[in-house]
Coordinates of C-alpha atoms and ligand atoms in Angstrom, one line a residue:
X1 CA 94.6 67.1 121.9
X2 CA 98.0 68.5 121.8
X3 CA 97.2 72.2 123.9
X4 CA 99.2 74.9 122.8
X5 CA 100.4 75.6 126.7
X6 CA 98.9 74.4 130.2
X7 CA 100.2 75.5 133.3
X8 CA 101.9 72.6 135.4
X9 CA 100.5 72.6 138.9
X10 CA 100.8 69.4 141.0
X11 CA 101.6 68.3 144.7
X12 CA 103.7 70.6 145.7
X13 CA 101.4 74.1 144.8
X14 CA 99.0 72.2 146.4
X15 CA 101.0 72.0 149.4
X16 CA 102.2 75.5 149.2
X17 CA 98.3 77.0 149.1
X18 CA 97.3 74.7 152.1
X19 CA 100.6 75.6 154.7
X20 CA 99.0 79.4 153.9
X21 CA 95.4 78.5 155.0
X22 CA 96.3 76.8 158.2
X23 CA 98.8 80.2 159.3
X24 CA 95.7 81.6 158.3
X25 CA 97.5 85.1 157.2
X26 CA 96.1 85.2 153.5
X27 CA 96.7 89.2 152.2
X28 CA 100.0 90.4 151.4
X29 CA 102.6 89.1 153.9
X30 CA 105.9 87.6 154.4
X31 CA 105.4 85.3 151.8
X32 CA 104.8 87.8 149.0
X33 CA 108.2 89.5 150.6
X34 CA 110.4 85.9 150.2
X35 CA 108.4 86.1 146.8
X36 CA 109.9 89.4 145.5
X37 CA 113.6 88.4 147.2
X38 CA 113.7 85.2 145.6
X39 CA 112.3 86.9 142.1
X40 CA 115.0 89.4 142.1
X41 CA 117.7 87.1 143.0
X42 CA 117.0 84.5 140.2
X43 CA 116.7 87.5 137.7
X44 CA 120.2 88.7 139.1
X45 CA 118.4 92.2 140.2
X46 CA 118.0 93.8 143.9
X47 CA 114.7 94.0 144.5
X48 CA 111.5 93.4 142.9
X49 CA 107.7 94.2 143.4
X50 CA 104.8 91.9 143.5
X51 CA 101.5 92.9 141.9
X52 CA 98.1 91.4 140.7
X53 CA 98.9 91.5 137.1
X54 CA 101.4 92.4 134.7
X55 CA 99.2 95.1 133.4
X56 CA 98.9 96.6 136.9
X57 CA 103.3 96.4 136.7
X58 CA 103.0 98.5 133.7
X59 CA 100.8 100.6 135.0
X60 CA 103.1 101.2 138.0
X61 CA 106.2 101.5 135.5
X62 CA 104.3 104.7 133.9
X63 CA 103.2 106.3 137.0
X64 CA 106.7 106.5 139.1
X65 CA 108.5 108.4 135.4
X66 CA 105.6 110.3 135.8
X67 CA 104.2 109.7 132.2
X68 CA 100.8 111.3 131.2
X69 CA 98.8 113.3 129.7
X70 CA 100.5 115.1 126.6
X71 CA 103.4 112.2 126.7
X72 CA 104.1 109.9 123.7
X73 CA 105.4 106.6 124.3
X74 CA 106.4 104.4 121.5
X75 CA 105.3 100.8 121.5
X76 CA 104.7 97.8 119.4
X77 CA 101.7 97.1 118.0
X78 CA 102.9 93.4 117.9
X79 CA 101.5 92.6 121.6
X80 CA 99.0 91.6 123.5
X81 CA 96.3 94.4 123.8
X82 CA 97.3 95.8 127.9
X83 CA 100.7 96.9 126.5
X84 CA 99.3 99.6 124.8
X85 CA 96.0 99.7 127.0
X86 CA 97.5 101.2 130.0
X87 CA 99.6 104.0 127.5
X88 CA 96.0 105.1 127.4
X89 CA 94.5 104.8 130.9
X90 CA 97.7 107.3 132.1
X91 CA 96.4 109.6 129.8
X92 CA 99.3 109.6 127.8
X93 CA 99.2 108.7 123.1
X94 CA 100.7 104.9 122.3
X95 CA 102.3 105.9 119.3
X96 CA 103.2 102.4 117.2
X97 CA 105.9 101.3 115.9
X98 CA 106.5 98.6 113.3
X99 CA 108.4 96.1 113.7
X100 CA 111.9 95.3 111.9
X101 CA 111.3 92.2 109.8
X102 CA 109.0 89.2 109.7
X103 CA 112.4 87.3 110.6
X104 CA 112.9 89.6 113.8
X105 CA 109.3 91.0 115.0
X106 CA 110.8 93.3 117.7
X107 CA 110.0 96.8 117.7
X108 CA 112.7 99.0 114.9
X109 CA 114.8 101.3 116.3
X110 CA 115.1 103.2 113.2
X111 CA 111.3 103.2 113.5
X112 CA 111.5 104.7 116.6
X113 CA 113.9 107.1 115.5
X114 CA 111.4 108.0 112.6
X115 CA 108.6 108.3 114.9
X116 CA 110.2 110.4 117.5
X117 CA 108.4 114.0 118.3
X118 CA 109.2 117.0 121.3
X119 CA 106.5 114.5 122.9
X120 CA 108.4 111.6 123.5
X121 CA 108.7 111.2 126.6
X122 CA 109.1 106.9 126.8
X123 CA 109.9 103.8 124.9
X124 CA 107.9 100.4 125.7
X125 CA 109.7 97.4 123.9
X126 CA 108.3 93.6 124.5
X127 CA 110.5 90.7 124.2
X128 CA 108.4 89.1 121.9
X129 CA 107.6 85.2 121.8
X130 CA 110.6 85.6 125.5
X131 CA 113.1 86.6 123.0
X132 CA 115.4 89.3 124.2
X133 CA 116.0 92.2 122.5
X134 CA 119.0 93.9 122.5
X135 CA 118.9 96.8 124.7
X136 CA 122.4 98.7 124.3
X137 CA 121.2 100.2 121.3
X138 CA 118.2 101.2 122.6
X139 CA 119.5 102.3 125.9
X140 CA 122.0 104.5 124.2
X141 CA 119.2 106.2 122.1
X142 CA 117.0 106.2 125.2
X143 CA 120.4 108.7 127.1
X144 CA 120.6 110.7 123.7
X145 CA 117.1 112.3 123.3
X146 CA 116.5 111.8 127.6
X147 CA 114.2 108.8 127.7
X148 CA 112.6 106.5 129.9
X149 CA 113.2 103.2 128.3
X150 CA 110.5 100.6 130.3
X151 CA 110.6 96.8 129.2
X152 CA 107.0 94.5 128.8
X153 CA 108.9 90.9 129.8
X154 CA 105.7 89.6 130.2
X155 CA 106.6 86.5 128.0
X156 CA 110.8 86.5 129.9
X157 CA 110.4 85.7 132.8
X158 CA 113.5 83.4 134.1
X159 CA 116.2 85.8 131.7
X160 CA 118.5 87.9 133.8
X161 CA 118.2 90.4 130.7
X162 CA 114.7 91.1 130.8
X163 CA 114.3 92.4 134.6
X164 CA 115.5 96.4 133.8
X165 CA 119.2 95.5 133.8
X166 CA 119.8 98.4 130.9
X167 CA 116.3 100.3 131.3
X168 CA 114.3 101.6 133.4
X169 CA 111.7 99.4 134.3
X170 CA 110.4 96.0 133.8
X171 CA 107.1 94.0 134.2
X172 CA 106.4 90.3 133.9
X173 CA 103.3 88.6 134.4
X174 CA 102.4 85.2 136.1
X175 CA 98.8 84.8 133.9
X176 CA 98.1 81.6 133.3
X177 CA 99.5 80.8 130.1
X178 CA 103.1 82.1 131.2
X179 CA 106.1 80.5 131.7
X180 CA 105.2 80.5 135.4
X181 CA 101.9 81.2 136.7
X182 CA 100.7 82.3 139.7
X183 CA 97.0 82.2 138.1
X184 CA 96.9 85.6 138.6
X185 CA 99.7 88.3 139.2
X186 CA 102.9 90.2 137.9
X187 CA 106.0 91.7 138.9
X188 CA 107.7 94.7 138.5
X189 CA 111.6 95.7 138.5
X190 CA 112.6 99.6 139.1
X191 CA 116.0 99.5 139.8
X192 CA 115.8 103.4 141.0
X193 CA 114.8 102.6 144.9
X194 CA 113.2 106.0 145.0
X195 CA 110.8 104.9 142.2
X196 CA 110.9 101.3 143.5
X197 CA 109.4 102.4 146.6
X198 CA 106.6 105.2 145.3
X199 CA 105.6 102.0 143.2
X200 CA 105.2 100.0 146.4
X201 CA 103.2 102.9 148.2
X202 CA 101.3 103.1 144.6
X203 CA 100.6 99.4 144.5
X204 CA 98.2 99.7 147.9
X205 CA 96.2 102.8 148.4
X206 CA 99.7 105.3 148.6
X207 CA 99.8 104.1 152.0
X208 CA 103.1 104.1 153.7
X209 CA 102.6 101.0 156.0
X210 CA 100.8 97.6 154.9
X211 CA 98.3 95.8 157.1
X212 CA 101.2 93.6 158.4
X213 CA 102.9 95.7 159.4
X214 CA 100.4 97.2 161.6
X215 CA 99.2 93.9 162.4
X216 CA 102.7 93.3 163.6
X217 CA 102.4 96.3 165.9
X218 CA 105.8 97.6 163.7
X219 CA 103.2 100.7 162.7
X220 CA 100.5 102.1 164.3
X221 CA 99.3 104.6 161.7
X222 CA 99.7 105.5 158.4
X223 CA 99.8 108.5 156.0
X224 CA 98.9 108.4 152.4
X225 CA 101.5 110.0 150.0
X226 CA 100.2 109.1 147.0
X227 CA 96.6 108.7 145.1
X228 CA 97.3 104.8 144.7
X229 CA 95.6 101.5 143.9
X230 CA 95.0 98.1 144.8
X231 CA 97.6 96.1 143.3
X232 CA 98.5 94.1 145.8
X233 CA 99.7 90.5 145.6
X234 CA 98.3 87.9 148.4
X235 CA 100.0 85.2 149.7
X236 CA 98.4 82.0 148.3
X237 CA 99.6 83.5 145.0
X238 CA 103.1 83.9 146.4
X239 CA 103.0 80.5 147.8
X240 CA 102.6 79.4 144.5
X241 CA 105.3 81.5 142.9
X242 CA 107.5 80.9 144.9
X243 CA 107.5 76.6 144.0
X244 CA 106.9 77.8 140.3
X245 CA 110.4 80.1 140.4
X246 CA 112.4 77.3 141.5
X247 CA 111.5 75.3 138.6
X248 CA 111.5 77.6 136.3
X249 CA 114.8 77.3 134.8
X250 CA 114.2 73.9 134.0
X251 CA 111.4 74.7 132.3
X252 CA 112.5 77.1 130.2
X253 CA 115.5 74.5 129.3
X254 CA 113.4 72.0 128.3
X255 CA 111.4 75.0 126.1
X256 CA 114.6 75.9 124.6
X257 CA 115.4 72.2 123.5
X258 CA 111.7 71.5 121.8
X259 CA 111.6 75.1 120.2
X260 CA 115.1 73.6 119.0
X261 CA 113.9 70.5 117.9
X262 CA 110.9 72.9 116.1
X263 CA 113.4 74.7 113.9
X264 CA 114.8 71.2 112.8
X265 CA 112.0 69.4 112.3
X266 CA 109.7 72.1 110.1
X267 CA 112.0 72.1 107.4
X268 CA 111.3 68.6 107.1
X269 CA 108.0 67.9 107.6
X270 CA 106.5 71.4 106.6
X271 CA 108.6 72.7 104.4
X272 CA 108.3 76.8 104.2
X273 CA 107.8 77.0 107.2
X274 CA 109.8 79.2 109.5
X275 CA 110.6 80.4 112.7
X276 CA 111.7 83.8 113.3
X277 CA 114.8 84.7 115.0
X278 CA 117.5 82.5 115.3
X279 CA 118.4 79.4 117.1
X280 CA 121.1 81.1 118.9
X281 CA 118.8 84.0 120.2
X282 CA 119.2 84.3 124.0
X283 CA 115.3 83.6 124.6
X284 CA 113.0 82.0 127.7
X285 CA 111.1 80.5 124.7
X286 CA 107.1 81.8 125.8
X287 CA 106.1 80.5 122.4
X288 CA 105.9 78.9 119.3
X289 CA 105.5 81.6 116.5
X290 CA 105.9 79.8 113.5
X291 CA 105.7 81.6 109.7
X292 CA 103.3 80.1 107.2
X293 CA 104.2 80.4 103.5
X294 CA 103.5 83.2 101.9
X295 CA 99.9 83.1 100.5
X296 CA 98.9 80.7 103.1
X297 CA 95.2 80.1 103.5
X298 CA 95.5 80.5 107.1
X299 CA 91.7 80.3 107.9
X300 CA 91.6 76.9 106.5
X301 CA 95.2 75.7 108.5
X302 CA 93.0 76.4 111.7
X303 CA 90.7 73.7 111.7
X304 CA 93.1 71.5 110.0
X305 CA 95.2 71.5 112.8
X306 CA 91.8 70.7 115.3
X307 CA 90.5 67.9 113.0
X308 CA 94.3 66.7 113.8
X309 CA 93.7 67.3 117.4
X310 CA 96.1 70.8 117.6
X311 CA 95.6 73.8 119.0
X312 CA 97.3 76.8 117.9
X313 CA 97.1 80.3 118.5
X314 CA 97.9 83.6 116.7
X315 CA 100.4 86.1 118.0
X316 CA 99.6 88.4 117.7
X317 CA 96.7 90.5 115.6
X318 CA 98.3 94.0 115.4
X319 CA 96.6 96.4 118.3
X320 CA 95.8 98.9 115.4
X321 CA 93.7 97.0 113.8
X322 CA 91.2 96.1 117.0
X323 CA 88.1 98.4 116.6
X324 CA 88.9 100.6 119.1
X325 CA 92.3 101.4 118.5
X326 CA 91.4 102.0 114.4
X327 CA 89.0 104.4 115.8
X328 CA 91.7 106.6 117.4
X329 CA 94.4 105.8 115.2
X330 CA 93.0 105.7 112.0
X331 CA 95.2 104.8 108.3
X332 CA 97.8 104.1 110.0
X333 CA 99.7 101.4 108.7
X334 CA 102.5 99.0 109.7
X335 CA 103.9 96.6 106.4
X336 CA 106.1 94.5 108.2
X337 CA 103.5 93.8 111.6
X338 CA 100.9 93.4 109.1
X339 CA 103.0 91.1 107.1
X340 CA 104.3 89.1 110.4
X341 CA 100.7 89.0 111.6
X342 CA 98.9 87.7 108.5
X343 CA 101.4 84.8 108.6
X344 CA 102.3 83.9 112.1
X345 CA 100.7 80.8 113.5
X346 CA 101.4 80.0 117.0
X347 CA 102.4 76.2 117.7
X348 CA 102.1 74.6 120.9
X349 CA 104.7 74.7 123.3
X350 CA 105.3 73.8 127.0
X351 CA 107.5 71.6 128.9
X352 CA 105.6 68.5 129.4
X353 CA 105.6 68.4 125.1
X354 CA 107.4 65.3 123.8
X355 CA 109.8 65.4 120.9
X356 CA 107.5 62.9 119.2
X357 CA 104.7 66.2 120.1
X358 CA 106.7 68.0 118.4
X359 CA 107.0 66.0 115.2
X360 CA 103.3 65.0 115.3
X361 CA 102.5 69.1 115.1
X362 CA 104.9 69.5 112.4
X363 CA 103.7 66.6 110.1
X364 CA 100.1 67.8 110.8
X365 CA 101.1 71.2 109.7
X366 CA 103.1 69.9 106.8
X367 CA 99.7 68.0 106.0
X368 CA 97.3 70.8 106.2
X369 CA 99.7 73.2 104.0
X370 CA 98.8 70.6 101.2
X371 CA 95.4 70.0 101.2
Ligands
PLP401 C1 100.1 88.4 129.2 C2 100.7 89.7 128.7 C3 100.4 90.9 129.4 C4 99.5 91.1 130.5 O1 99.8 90.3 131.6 P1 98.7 90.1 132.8 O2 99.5 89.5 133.9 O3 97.6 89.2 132.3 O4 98.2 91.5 133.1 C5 101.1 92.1 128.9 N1 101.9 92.0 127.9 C6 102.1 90.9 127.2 C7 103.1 90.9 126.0 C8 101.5 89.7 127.6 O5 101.8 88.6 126.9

């Protein structure tokens, strides 16, 4: 079976997890602290904080601009479901945005320009599939109608680009299936150190000293400024992180180089079958997203690709279609995520694929498009 992503964990993690069990200081420590520095530095930023999840990140990101109830925030509805999710648990309206063509599924800026109300308080864009968008554009419209501008880089982590450089926020996640994983966990980028450090009060209770530091004796009480949560990070998860951040790079290299060898082996052995963006696309390569012809009996490509022993994936179904969402947002409609959606099949991808991985998928594909 050729798995559309597995995490790569080996001797060193290992190795990692058991030198925090003998210190025998598990919560959130010095480790999570060398976690966040070495973050920030490979992501060219000053300083970064380390949560339990990417939603919780986002979350966060919301909380220190302040955005709630009565605030509109545009957003994709190409993404994974806690993008728009935690919109809702601050009380404030997702308001969705389609994306600009099958060929570029990134959130429209003339769609946000079309959407925008007195409301508007925030824009959430996601660098789909780890493909960066281009933020000048949208940090000069952001500046024009007064804006916060927050980035989902849940699928970039490892791009300099992606961590709040031109907005005001920015979350990644270390789930499993990311390009680094710390099985659990996220990280968030406010380059405001104000905001940056209400987030790190918000991130444990609104406390203003951690239980290291009044382990340490550095504090012997606390106050609580804030009506926080437990987000905290713990330090066999940094352990982790931080052997999965030095290897990163090279990972995402060697995803670069088979999403390469993708876009010229499709043509070839599936034929109609594209891949949106283009090869010169600054990108940390997440995934595979690969365009079916038009017309394509998708429910039958599926098992195809099992019987041929692939696993594939679909990214993403559009948020407003879930039950829940159609509830609350009913007739709307987005052409061009519906179109995207309806045709996108996600191929695998991760760095211990072969080239010869890579062309098997393809022929199978090419195979179950003509039966
Ligand atoms: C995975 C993912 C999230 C959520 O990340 P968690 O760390 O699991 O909370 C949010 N947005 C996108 C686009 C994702 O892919």
């Amino acid at each position: 079976m050729i798995e559309l992503g597995a995490p790569i964990l080996g001797e060193p993690e290992k190795a990692a997890v058991c030198a925090v069990l003998d210190d025998g200081w598990i919560t959130m420590g010095e480790r999570v602290k060398r976690f966040e520095r070495e973050f920030a530095r490979l992501h060219e930023t000053e300083d970064a904080v380390a949560v339990n999840s990417a939603t919780a990140a986002l979350q966060l990101s919301l909380a220190v601009w302040s955005i709630g109830p009565g605030d509109e925030v545009i957003v994709p509805s190409l993404t994974f479901v806690a993008t728009s999710n935690v919109i809702l648990h601050a009380g404030a309206t997702p308001v969705f945005g389609d994306v600009v063509a099958p060929g570029t599924p990134h959130l429209s800026l003339a769609e946000a320009e079309r959407l925008l109300t007195a409301r508007t308080r925030a824009i959430l864009v996601v660098h789909y599939g780890g493909y960066l968008i281009d933020l000048a554009p949208w940090r000069a419209f952001a500046a024009k109608h007064n804006l916060v501008l927050l980035e989902d880089s849940a699928h970039a982590s490892g791009l300099p680009g992606a961590a709040a450089a031109q907005s005001d926020g920015a979350s990644f996640s270390f789930f499993t299936n990311k390009n680094m994983t710390t099985a659990e966990g996220g990280m968030l980028v406010v380059p405001d150190p104000e905001r940056r450090q209400r987030a790190r009060w918000l991130r444990a209770h609104g406390m203003t000293a951690t239980t290291l530091d009044r382990a340490k004796g550095n504090a012997v009480g606390y106050d609580v400024v804030d009506c926080g949560h437990n987000f905290r990070m713990d330090e066999l998860r940094a352990a982790i992180g931080l052997v999965q951040l030095e290897r990163l790079s090279g990972w995402n290299e060697t995803r670069r180089k088979l999403t390469a060898h993708y876009r010229e082996m499709l043509p070839q052995l599936a034929p109609g079958v594209t891949v949106p963006f283009d090869s010169s696309w600054t990108t940390s390569a997440h995934i595979l997203p690969a365009l079916l012809p038009q017309g394509t009996d998708r429910p039958a490509v599926i098992p195809a690709m099992k019987a041929g022993g692939i696993q594939t994936s679909v990214h993403y179904p559009p948020i407003h279609r879930f039950t829940y969402y159609q509830d609350r947002f009913p007739g709307l409609s987005l052409p061009q995520t519906e179109a995207f959606s309806a045709r996108v099949l996600t191929l695998p991808l991760h760095p211990r694929l072969s080239e010869s991985d890579v062309e098997r998928v393809c022929r199978t594909l090419g195979q179950a498009l003509n039966t």
